[in-house]
PDB file of C-alpha atoms in Angstrom:
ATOM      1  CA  UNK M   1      -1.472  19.009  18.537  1.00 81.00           C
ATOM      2  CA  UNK M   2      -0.282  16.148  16.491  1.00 89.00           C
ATOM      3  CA  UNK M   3      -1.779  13.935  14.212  1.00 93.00           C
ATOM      4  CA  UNK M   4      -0.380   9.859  13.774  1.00 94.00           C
ATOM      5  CA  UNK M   5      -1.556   8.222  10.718  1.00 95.00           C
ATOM      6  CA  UNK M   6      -1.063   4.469  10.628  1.00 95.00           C
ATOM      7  CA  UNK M   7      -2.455   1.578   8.751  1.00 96.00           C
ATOM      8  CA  UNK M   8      -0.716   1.728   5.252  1.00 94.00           C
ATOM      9  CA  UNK M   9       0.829  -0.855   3.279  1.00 97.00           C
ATOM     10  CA  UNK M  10       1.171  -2.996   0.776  1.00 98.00           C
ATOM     11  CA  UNK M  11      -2.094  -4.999  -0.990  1.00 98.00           C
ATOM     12  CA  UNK M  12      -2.772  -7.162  -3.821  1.00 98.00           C
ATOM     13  CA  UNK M  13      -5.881  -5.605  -6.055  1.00 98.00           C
ATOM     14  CA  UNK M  14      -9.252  -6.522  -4.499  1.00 98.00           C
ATOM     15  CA  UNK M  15      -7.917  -7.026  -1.183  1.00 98.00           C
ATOM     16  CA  UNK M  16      -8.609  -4.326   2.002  1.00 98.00           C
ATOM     17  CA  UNK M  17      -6.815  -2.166   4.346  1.00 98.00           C
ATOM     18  CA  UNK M  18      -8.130   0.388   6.936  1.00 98.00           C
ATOM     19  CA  UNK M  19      -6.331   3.404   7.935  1.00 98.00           C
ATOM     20  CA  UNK M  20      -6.518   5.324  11.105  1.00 98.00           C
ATOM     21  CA  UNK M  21      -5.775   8.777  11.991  1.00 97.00           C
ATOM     22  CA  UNK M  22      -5.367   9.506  16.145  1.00 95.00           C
ATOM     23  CA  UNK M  23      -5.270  13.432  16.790  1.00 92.00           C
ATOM     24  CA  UNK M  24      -3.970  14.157  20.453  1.00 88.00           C
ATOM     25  CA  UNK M  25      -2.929  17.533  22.411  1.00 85.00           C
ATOM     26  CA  UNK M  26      -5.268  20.294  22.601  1.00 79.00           C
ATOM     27  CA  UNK M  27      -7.560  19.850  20.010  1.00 78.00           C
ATOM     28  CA  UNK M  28     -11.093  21.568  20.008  1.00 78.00           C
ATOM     29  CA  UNK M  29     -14.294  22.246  17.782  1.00 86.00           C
ATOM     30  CA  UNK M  30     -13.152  19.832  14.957  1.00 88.00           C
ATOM     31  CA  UNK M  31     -15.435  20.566  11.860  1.00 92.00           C
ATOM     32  CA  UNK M  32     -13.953  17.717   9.677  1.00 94.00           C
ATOM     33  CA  UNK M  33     -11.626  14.864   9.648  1.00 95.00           C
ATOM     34  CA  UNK M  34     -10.792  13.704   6.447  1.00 97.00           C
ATOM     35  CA  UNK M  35      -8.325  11.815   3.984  1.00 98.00           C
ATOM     36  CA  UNK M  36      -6.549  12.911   0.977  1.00 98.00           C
ATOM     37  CA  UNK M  37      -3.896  11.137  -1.373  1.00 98.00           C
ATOM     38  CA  UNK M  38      -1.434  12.112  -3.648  1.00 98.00           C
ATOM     39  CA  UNK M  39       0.219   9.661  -6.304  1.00 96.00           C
ATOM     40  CA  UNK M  40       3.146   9.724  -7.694  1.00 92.00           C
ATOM     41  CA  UNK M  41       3.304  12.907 -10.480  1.00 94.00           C
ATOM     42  CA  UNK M  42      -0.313  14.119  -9.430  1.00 96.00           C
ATOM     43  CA  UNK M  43      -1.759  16.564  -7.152  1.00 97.00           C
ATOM     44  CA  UNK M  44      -3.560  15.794  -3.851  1.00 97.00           C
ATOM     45  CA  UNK M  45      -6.877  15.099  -3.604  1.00 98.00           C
ATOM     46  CA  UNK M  46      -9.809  14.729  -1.601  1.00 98.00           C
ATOM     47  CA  UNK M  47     -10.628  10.975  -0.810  1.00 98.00           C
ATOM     48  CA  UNK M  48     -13.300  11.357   1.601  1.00 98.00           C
ATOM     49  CA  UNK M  49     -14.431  13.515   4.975  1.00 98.00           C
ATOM     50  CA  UNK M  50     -16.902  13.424   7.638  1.00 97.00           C
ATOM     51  CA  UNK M  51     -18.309  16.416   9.240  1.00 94.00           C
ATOM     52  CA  UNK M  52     -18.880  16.876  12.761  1.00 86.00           C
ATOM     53  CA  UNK M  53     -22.444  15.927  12.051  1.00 86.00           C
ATOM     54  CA  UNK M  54     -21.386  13.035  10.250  1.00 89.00           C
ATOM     55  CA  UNK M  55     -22.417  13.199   7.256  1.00 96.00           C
ATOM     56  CA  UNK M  56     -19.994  12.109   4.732  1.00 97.00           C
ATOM     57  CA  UNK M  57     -18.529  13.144   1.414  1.00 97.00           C
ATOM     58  CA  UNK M  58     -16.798  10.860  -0.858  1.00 98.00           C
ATOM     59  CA  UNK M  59     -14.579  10.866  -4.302  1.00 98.00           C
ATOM     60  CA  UNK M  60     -16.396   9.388  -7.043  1.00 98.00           C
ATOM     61  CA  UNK M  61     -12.911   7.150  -7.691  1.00 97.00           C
ATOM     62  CA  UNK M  62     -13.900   5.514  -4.401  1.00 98.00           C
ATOM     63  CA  UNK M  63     -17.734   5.690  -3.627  1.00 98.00           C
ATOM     64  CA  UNK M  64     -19.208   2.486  -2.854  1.00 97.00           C
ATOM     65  CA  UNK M  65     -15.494   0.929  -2.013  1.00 98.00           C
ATOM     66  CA  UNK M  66     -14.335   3.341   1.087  1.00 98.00           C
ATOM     67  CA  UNK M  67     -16.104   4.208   4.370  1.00 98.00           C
ATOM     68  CA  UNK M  68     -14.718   7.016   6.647  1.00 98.00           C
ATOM     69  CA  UNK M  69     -16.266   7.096  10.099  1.00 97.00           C
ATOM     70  CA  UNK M  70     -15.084   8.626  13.591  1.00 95.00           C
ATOM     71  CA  UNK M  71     -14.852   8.044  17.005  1.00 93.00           C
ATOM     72  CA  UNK M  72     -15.270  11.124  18.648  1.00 89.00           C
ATOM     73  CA  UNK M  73     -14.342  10.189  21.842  1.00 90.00           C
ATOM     74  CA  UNK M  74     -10.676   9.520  20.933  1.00 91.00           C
ATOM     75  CA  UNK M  75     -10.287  11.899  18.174  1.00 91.00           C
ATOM     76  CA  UNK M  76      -9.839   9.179  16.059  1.00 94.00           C
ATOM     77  CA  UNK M  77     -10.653   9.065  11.827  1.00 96.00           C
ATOM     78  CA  UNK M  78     -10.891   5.190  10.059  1.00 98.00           C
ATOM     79  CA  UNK M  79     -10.799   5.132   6.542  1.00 98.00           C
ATOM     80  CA  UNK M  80     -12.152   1.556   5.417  1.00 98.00           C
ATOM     81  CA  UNK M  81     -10.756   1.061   2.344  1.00 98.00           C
ATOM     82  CA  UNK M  82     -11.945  -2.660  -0.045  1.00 98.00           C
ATOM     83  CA  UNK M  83     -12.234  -3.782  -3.109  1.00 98.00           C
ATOM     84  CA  UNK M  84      -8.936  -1.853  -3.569  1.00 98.00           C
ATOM     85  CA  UNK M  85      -7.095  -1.407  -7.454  1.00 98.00           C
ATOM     86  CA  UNK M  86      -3.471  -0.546  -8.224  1.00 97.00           C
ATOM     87  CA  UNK M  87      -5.077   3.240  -9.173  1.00 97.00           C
ATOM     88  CA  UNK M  88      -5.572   3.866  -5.500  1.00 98.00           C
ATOM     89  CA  UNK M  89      -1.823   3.498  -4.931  1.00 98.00           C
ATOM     90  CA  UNK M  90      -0.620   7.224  -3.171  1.00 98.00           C
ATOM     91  CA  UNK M  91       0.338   8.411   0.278  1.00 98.00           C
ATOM     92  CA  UNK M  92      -2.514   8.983   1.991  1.00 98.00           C
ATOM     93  CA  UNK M  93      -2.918  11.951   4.214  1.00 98.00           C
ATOM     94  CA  UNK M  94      -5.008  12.770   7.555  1.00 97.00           C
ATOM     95  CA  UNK M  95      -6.644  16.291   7.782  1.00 96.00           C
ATOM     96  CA  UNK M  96      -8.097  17.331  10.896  1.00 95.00           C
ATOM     97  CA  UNK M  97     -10.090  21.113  10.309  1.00 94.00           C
ATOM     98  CA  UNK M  98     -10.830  23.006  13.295  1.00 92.00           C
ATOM     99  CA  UNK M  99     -13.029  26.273  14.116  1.00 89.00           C
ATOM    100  CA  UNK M 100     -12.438  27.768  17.739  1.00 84.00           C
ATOM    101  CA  UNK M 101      -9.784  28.774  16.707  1.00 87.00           C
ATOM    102  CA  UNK M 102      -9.198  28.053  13.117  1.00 88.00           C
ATOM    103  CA  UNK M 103      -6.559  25.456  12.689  1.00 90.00           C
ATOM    104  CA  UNK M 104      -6.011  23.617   9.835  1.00 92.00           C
ATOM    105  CA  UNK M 105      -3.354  20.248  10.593  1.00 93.00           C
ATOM    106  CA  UNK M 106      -2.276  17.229   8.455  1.00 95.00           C
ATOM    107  CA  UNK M 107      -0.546  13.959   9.876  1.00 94.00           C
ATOM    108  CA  UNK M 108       2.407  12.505   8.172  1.00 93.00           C
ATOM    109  CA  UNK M 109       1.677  10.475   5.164  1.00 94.00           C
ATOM    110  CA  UNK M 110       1.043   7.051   5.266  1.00 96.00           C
ATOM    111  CA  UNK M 111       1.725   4.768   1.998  1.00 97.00           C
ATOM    112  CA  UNK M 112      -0.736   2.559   0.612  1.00 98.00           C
ATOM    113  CA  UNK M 113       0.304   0.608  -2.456  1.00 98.00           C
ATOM    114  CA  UNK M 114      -2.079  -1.882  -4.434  1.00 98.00           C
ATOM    115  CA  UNK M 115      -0.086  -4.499  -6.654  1.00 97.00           C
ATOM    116  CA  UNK M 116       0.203  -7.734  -7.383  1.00 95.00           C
TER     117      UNK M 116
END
């Protein structure tokens, strides 16, 4: 199974970028697809993730700015990302959660930095 991450780069504050997240090889029963960052000096943490469901669960740092969504059919996560400030400047990380069996994977980080 791997996971490619792309869509990162550099942004001036306000402006938007949307990442994507492509999971391919024998993949089954995903529960969640999701996005985390980590900045520079701080632990990762949870940016958003959709269930298989899809409802969605968002940080508080980014409600109302970020939409995650899913296309099923390709195994593919988008993480809509406006109205963007320097504070969501991190590597940004893919995590795909599976149940039959248990698997847990992440996709290479992708860096997002917001600066003028």
């Amino acid at each position: 199974v791997q996971l490619q991450a792309s869509g990162g780069g550099l942004v001036q504050p306000g402006g938007s970028l949307r990442l994507s997240c492509a999971a391919s090889g024998s993949i089954f029963s995903i529960e969640r697809m999701g996005w985390y960052r980590q900045a520079p000096g701080k632990q990762r943490e949870l940016v958003a993730v959709i269930i298989s469901g899809g409802s969605t669960n968002y940080a508080d740092a980014v409600k109302g700015r970020f939409t995650i969504s899913r296309d099923n059919a390709k195994n593919t996560v988008y993480l809509q990302m406006n109205s963007l400030k320097p504070e969501d400047t991190a590597v940004y990380y893919c995590n795909v959660v599976c149940t039959d069996p248990p698997r847990n994977y992440w996709a290479q980080g992708t860096q997002v930095t917001v600066s003028s």
